[in-house]
mmCIF file of C-alpha atoms in Angstrom:
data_model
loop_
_atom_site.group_PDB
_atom_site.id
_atom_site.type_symbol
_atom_site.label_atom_id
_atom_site.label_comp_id
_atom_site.label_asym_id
_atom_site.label_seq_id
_atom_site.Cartn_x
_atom_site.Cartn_y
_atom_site.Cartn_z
ATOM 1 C CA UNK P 12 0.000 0.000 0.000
ATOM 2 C CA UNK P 13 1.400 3.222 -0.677
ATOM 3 C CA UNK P 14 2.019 5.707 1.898
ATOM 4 C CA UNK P 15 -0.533 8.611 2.533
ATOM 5 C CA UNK P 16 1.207 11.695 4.570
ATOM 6 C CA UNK P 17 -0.987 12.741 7.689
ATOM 7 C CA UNK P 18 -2.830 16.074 7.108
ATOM 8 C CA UNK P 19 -0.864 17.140 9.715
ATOM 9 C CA UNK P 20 2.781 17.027 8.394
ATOM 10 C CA UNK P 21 1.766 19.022 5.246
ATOM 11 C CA UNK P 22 3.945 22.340 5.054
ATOM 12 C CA UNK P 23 1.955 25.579 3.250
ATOM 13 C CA UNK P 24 3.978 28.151 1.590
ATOM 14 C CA UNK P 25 2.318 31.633 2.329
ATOM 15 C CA UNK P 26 1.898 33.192 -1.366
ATOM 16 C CA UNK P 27 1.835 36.991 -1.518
ATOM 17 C CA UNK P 28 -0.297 38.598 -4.114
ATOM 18 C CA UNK P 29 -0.584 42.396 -2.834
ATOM 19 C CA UNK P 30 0.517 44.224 -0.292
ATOM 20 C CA UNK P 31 -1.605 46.043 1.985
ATOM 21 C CA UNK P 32 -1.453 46.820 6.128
ATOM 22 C CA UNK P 33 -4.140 46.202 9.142
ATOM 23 C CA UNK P 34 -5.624 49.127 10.932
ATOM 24 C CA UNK P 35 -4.847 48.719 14.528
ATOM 25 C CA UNK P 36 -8.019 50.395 15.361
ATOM 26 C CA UNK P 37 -10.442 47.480 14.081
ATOM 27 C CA UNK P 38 -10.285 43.859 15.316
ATOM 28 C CA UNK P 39 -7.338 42.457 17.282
ATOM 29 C CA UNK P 40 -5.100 39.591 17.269
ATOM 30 C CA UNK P 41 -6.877 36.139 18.449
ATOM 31 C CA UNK P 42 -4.322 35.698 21.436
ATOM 32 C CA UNK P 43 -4.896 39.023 22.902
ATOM 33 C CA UNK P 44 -8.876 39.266 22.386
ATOM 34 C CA UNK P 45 -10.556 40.800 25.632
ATOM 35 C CA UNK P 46 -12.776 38.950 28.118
ATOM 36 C CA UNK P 47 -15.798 37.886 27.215
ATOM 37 C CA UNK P 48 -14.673 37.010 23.596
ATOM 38 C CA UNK P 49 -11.634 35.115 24.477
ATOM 39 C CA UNK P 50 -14.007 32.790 26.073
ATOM 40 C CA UNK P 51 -16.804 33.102 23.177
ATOM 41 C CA UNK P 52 -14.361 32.427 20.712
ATOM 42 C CA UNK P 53 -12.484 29.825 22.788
ATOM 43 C CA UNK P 54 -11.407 26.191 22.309
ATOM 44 C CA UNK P 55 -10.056 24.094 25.225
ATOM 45 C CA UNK P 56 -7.616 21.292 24.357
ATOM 46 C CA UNK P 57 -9.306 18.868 26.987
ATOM 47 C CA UNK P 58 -7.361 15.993 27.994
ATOM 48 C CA UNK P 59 -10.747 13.530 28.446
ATOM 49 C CA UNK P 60 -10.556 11.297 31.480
ATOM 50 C CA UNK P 61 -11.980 7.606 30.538
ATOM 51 C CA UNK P 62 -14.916 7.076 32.116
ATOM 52 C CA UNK P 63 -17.743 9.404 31.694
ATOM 53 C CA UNK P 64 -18.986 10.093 27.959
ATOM 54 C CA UNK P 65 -18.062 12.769 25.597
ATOM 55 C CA UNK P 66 -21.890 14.591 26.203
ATOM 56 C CA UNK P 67 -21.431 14.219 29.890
ATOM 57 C CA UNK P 68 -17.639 16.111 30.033
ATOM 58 C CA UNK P 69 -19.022 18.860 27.721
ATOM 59 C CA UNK P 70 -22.026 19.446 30.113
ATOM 60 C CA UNK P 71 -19.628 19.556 32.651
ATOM 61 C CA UNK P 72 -17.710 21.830 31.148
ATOM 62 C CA UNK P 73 -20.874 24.590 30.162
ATOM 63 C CA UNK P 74 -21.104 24.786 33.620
ATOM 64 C CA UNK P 75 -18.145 25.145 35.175
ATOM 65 C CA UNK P 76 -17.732 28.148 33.299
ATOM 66 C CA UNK P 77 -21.230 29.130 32.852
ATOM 67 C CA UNK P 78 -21.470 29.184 28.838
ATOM 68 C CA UNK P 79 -24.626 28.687 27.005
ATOM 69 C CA UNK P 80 -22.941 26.193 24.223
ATOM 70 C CA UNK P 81 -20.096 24.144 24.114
ATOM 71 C CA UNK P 82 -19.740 21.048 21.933
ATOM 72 C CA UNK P 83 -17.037 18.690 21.328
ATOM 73 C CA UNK P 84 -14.988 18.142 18.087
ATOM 74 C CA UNK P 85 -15.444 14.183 17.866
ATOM 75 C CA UNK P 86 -16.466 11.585 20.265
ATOM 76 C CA UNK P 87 -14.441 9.590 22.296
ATOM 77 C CA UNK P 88 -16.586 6.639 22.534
ATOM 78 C CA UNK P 89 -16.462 4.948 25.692
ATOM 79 C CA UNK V 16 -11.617 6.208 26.551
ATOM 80 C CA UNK V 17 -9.107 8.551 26.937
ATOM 81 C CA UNK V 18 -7.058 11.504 25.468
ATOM 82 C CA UNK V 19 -7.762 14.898 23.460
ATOM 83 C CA UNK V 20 -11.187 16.020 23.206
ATOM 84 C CA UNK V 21 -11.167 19.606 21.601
ATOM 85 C CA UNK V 22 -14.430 21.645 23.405
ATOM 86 C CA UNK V 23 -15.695 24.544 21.316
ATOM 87 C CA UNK V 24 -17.405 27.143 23.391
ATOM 88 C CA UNK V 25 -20.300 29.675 22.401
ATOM 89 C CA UNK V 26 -19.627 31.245 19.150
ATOM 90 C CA UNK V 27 -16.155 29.388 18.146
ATOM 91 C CA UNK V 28 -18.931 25.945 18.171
ATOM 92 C CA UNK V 29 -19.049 26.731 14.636
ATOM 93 C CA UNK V 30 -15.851 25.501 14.010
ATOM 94 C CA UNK V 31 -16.631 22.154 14.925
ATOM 95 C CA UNK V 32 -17.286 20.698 11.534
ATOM 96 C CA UNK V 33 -13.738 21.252 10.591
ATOM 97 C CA UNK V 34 -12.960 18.685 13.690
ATOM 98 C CA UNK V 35 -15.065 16.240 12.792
ATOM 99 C CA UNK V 36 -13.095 16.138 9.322
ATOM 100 C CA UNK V 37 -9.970 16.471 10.617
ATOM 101 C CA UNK V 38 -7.273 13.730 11.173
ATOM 102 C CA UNK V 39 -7.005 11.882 14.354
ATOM 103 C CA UNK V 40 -4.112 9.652 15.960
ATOM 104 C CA UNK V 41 -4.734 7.161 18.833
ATOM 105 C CA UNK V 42 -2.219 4.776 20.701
ATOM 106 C CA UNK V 43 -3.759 1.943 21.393
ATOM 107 C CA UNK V 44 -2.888 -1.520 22.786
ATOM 108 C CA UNK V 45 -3.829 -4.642 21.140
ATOM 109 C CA UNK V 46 -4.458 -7.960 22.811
ATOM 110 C CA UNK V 47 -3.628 -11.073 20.236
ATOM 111 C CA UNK V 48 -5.001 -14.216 21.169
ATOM 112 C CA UNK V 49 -2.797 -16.581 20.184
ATOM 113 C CA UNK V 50 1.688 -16.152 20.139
ATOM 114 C CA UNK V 51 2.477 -14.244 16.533
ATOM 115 C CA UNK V 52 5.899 -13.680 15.238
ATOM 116 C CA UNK V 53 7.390 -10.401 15.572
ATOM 117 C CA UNK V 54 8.271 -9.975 11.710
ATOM 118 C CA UNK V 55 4.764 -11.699 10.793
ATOM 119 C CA UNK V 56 3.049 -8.870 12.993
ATOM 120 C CA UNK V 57 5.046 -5.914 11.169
ATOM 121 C CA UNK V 58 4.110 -7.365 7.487
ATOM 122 C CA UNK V 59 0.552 -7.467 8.908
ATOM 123 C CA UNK V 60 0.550 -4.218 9.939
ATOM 124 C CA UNK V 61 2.027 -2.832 6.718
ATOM 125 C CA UNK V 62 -0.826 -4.330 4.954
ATOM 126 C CA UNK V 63 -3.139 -2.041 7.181
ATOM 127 C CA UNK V 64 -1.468 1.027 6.124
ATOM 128 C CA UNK V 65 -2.973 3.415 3.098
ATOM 129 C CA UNK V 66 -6.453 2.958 2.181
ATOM 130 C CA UNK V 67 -8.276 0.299 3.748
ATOM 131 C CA UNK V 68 -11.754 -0.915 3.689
ATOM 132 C CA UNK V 69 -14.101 -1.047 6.990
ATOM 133 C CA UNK V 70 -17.356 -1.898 8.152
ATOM 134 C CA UNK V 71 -18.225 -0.243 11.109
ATOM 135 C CA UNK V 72 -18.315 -2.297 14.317
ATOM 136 C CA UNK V 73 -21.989 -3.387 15.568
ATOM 137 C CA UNK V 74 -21.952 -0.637 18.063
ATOM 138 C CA UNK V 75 -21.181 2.458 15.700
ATOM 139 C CA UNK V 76 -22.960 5.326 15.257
ATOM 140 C CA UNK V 77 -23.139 5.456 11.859
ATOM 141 C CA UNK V 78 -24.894 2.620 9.493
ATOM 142 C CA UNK V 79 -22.621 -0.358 8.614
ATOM 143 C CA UNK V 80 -21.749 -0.205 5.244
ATOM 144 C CA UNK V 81 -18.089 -0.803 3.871
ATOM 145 C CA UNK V 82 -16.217 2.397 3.913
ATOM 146 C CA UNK V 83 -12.895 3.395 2.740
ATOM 147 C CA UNK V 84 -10.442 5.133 5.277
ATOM 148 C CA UNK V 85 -7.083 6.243 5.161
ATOM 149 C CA UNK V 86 -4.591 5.055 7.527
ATOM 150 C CA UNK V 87 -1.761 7.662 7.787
ATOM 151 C CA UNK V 88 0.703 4.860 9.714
ATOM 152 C CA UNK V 89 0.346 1.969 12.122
ATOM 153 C CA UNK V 90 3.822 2.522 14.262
ATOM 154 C CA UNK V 91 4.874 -0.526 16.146
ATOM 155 C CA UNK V 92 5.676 0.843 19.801
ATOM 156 C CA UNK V 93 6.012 -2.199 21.964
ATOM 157 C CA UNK V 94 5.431 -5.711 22.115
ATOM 158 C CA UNK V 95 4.741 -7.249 26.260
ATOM 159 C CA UNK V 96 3.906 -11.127 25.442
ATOM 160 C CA UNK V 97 0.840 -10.839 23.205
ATOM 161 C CA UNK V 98 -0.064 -7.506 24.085
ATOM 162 C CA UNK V 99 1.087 -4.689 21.208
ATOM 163 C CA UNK V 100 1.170 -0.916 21.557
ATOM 164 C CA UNK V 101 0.535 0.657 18.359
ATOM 165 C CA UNK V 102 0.067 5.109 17.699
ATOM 166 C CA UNK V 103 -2.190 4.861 14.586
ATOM 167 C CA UNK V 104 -2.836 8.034 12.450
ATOM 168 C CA UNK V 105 -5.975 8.146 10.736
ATOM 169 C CA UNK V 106 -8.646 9.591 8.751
ATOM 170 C CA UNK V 107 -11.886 10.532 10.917
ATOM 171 C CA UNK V 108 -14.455 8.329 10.975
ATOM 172 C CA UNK V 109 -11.753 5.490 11.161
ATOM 173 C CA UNK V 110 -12.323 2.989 14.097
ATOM 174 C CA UNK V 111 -9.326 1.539 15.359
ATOM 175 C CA UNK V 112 -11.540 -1.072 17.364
ATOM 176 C CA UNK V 113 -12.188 -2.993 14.097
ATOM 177 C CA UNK V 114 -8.837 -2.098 12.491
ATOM 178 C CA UNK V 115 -7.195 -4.399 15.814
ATOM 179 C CA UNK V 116 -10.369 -6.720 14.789
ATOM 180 C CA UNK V 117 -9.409 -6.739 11.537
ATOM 181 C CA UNK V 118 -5.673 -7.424 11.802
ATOM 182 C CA UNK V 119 -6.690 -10.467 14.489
ATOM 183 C CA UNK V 120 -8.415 -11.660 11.236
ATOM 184 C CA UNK V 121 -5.501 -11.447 8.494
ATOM 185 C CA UNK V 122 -3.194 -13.323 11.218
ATOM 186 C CA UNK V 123 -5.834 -15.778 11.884
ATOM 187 C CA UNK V 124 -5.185 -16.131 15.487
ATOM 188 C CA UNK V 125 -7.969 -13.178 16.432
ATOM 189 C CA UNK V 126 -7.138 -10.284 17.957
ATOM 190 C CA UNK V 127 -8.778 -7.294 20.190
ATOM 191 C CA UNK V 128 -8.378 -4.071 21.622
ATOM 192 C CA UNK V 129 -7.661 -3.777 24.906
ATOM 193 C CA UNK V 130 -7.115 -0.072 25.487
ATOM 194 C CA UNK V 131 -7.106 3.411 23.564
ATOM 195 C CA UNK V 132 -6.296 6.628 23.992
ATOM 196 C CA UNK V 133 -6.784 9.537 21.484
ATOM 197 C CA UNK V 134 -3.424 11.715 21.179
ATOM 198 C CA UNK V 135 -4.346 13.949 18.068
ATOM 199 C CA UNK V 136 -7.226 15.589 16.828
ATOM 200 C CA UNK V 137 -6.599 17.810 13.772
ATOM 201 C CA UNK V 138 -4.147 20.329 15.026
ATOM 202 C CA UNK V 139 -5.053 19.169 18.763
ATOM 203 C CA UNK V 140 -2.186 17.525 20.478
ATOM 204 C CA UNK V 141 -1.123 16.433 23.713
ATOM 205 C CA UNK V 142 1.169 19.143 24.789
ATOM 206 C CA UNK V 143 1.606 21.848 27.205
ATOM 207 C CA UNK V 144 -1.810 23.413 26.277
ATOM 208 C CA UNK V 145 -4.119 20.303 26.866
ATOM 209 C CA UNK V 146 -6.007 20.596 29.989
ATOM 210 C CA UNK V 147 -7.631 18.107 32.460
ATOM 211 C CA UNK V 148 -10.945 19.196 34.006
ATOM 212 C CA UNK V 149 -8.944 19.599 37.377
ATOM 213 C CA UNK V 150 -7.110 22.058 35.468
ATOM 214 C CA UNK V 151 -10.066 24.041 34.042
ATOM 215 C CA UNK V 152 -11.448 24.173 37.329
ATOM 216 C CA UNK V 153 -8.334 25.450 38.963
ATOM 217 C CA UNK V 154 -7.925 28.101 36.133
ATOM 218 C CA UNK V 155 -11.131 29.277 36.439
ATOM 219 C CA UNK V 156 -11.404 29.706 40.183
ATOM 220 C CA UNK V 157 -8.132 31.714 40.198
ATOM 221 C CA UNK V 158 -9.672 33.765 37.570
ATOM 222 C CA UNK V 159 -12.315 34.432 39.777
ATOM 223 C CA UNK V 160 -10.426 35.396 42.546
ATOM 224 C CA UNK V 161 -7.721 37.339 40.756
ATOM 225 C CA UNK V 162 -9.298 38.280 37.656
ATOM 226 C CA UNK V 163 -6.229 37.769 35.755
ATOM 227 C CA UNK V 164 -7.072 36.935 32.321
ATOM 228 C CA UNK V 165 -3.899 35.008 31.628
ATOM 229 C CA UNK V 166 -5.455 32.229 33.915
ATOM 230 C CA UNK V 167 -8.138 32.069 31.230
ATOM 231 C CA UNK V 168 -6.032 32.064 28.202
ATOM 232 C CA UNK V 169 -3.730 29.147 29.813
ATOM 233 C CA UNK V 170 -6.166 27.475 28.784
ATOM 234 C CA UNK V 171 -8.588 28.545 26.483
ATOM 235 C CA UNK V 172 -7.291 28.510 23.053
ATOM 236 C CA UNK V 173 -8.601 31.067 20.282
ATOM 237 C CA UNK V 174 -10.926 28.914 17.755
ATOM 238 C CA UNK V 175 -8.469 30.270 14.814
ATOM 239 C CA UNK V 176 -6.179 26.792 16.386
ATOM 240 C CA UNK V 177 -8.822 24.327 15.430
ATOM 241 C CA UNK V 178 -8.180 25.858 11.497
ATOM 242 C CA UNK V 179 -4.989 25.332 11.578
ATOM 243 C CA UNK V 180 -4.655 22.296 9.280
ATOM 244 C CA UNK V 181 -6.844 23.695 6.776
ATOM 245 C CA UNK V 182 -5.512 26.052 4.099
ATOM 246 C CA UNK V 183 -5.412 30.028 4.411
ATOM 247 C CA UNK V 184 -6.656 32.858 2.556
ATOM 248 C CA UNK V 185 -5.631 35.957 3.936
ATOM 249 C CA UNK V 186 -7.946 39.345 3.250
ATOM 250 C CA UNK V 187 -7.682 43.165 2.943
ATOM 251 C CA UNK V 188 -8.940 45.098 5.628
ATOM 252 C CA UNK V 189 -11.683 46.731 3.328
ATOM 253 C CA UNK V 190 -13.160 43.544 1.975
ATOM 254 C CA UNK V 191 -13.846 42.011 5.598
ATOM 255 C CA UNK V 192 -17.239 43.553 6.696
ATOM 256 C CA UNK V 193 -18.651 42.440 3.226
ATOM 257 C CA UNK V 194 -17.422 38.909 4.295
ATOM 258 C CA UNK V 195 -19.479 39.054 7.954
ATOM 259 C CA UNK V 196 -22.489 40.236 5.552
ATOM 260 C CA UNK V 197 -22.195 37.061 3.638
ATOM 261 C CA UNK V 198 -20.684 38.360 0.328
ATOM 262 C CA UNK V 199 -18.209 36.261 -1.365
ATOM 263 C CA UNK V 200 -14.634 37.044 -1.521
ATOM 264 C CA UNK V 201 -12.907 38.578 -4.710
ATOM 265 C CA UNK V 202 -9.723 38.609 -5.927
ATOM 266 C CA UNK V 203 -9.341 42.048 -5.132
ATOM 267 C CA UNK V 204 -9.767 41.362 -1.516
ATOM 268 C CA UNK V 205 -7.235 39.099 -1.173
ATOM 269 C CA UNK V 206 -3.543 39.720 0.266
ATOM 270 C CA UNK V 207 -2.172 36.812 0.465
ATOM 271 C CA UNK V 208 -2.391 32.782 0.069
ATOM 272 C CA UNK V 209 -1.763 28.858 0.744
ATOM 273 C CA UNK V 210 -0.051 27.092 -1.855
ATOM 274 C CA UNK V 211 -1.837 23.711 -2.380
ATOM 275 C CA UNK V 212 -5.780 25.212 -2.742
ATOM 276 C CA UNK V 213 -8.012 23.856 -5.557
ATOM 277 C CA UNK V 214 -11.086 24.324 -6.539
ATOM 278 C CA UNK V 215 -14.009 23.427 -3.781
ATOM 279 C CA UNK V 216 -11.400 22.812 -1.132
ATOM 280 C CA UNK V 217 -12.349 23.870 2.252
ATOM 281 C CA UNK V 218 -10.405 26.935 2.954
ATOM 282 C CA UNK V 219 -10.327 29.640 6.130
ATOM 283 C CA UNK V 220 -10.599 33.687 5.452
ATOM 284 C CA UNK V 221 -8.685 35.389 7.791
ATOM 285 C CA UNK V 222 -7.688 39.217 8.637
ATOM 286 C CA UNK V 223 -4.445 40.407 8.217
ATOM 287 C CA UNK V 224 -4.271 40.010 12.186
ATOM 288 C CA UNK V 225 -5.015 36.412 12.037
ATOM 289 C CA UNK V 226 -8.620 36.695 13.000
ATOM 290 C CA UNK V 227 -11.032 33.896 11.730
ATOM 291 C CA UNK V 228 -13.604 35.830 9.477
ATOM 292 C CA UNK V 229 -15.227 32.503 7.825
ATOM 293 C CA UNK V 230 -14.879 28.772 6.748
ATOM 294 C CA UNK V 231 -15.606 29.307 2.661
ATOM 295 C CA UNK V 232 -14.906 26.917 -0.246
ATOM 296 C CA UNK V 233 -12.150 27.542 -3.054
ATOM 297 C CA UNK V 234 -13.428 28.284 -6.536
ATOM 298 C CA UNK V 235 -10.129 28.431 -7.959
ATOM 299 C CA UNK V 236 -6.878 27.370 -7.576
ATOM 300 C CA UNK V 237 -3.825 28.926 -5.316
ATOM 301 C CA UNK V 238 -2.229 29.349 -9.089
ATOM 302 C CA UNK V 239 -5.301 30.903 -10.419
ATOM 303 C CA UNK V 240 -6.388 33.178 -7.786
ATOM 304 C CA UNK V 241 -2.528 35.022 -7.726
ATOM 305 C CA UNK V 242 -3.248 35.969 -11.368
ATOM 306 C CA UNK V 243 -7.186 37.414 -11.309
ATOM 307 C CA UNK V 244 -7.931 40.944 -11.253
ATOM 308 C CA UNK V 245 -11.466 40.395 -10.463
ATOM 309 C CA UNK V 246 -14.357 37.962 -9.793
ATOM 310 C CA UNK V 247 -15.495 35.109 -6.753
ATOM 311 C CA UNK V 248 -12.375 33.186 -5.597
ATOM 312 C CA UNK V 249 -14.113 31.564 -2.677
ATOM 313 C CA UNK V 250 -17.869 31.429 -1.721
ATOM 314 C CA UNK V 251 -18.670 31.583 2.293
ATOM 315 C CA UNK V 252 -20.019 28.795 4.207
ATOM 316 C CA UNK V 253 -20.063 29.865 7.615
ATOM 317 C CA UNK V 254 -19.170 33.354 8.728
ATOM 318 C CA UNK V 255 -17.191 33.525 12.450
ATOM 319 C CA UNK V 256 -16.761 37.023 13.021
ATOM 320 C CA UNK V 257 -19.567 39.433 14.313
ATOM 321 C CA UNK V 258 -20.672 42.170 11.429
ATOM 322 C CA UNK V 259 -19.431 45.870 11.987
ATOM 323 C CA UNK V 260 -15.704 44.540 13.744
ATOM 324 C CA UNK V 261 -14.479 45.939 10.737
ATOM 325 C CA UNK V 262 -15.728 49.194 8.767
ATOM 326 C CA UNK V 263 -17.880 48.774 6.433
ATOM 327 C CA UNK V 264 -16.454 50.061 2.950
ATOM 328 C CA UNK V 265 -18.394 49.452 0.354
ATOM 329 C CA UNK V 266 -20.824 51.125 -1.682
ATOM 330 C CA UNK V 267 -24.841 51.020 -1.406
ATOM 331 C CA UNK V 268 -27.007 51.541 -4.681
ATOM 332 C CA UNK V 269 -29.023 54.566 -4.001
ATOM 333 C CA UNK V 270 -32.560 53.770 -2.755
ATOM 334 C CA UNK V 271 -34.851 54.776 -6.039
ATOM 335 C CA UNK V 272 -37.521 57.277 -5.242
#
């Protein structure tokens, strides 16, 4: 069988085709956004215990920190 | 089971597609049921790497018909008596319970899983930013107490991580409030580029300060879109960023009397 490389080790070049600069005044960079958006447009790298479900650690974690919706990028079935 | 489970919260939930899609890799260990020879295993294995056909396993969410699935590598870790320790990188939607099944099978002495834990999912690793929910509770407490934000961002991650993996188009200032409107994004608007995008991949916008403004799909090519002037390069799918971050800049028709 040949070998298919992992998504993952793929290497982008960035290509330019203009140049043109950001006004600091509008937006900001994702690791410095402000509370509440950091956490609205947050993702936590959760290292799942075994045990409880996939459903039952996201409901968990809405409400330890008190958000509305949370979901979870792939089960880890049980 | 154990390992990385990526948790979207409130608006960056709309990301979560791009996980499903996305790679995983587990480590798992596999129980053999009978004594196998070391070299016999590793030609097994080999055979298990690449594409490979699977039916899902009775208890799978998803109906049982053969599927194919790449298998990025089987690595041989350890071998304890007739207990193996494999790190498999796969395609979602791969299930590493019937690929242990399945290899039992081709060596004819059976074969099960016995334990698994995920270590990837897309860009998602175990490293120094994966939590444990004792973590996230600690975190958040002292962020309560202290109100030091850097307790929250120890550990959560801005949703412009989970894209990672997926190619980048990078936009102009000007053309970004257009995007949050839903408008489609033309070659004017763009700054900058991933090599390797064709036409209908699934590709991020971003600002020029590395904010997520949508998930869109490629009509052309990395090649074509450095050489047009004008017209759609990618259409939106799912816009991220609120309308009115940026200014808007374009033009309105006048109302007619």
């Amino acid at each position: 069988m040949p070998r298919i490389p992992a998504p993952w080790t793929i290497k982008r070049e960035l290509l330019i085709k203009s140049e043109s600069e950001t006004d600091p005044n509008f937006g900001c960079k994702p690791e410095e956004r402000p509370y509440p958006d950091l956490i609205r447009y947050g993702v936590i790298n959760l290292d799942k215990p075994p045990g409880p479900s996939s459903h039952e650690i996201v409901a968990w974690v809405r409400r330890i920190l008190g958000v509305k919706h949370a979901g979870h990028g792939g089960t880890l079935e049980a | 089971m154990s390992g990385v489970l990526p948790i979207a919260l409130e608006e960056a939930t709309k990301t979560i597609q791009v996980l499903l899609e996305s790679g995983k890799e587990y480590v798992c260990i596999m129980r053999l049921h009978s004594d196998v020879p070391e070299d016999h295993l590793k030609e097994v294995l080999m055979e298990f790497e690449g594409k490979i056909y699977q039916r899902p396993p009775a208890r799978a969410s998803v109906k049982r018909r053969v599927r194919v699935r790449r298998v990025y590598y089987i690595d041989l870790l350890e071998i304890e008596g007739r207990d193996v320790l494999l790190r498999i990188g796969c395609q979602a939607g791969t299930y590493v319970r019937k690929i242990c099944h399945d290899i039992g099978e081709v060596l004819g002495c059976g074969a099960h899983m016995q334990e698994l834990r995920r270590t990837r999912s897309g860009p998602f690793t175990e490293d120094e930013k994966s939590v444990t929910l004792h973590d996230i509770v600690y975190l958040y407490g002292r962020w309560q107490e202290t109100g030091d934000l850097e307790y929250l961002r120890r550990f959560i991650l801005p949703m412009e991580e989970t894209l990672k993996l997926i190619p980048k188009i990078y936009v102009r200032d000007s053309a970004v409030d257009a995007l949050c409107h839903g408008a489609h994004l033309t070659a004017p608007g763009v700054v900058s580029l991933e090599a390797g995008i064709n036409k209908g991949s699934m590709v991020a916008l971003l600002t020029l300060k590395g904010e997520a403004i949508s998930l869109a799909t490629a009509t052309a090519t990395t090649k074509e879109i450095l050489q047009m002037n004008h017209g759609i390069v990618a259409i939106n799918n799912r816009v991220l960023m609120p309308r009115g971050t940026y200014p808007k800049m374009w033009r309105t028709r006048q109302k007619r009397p």
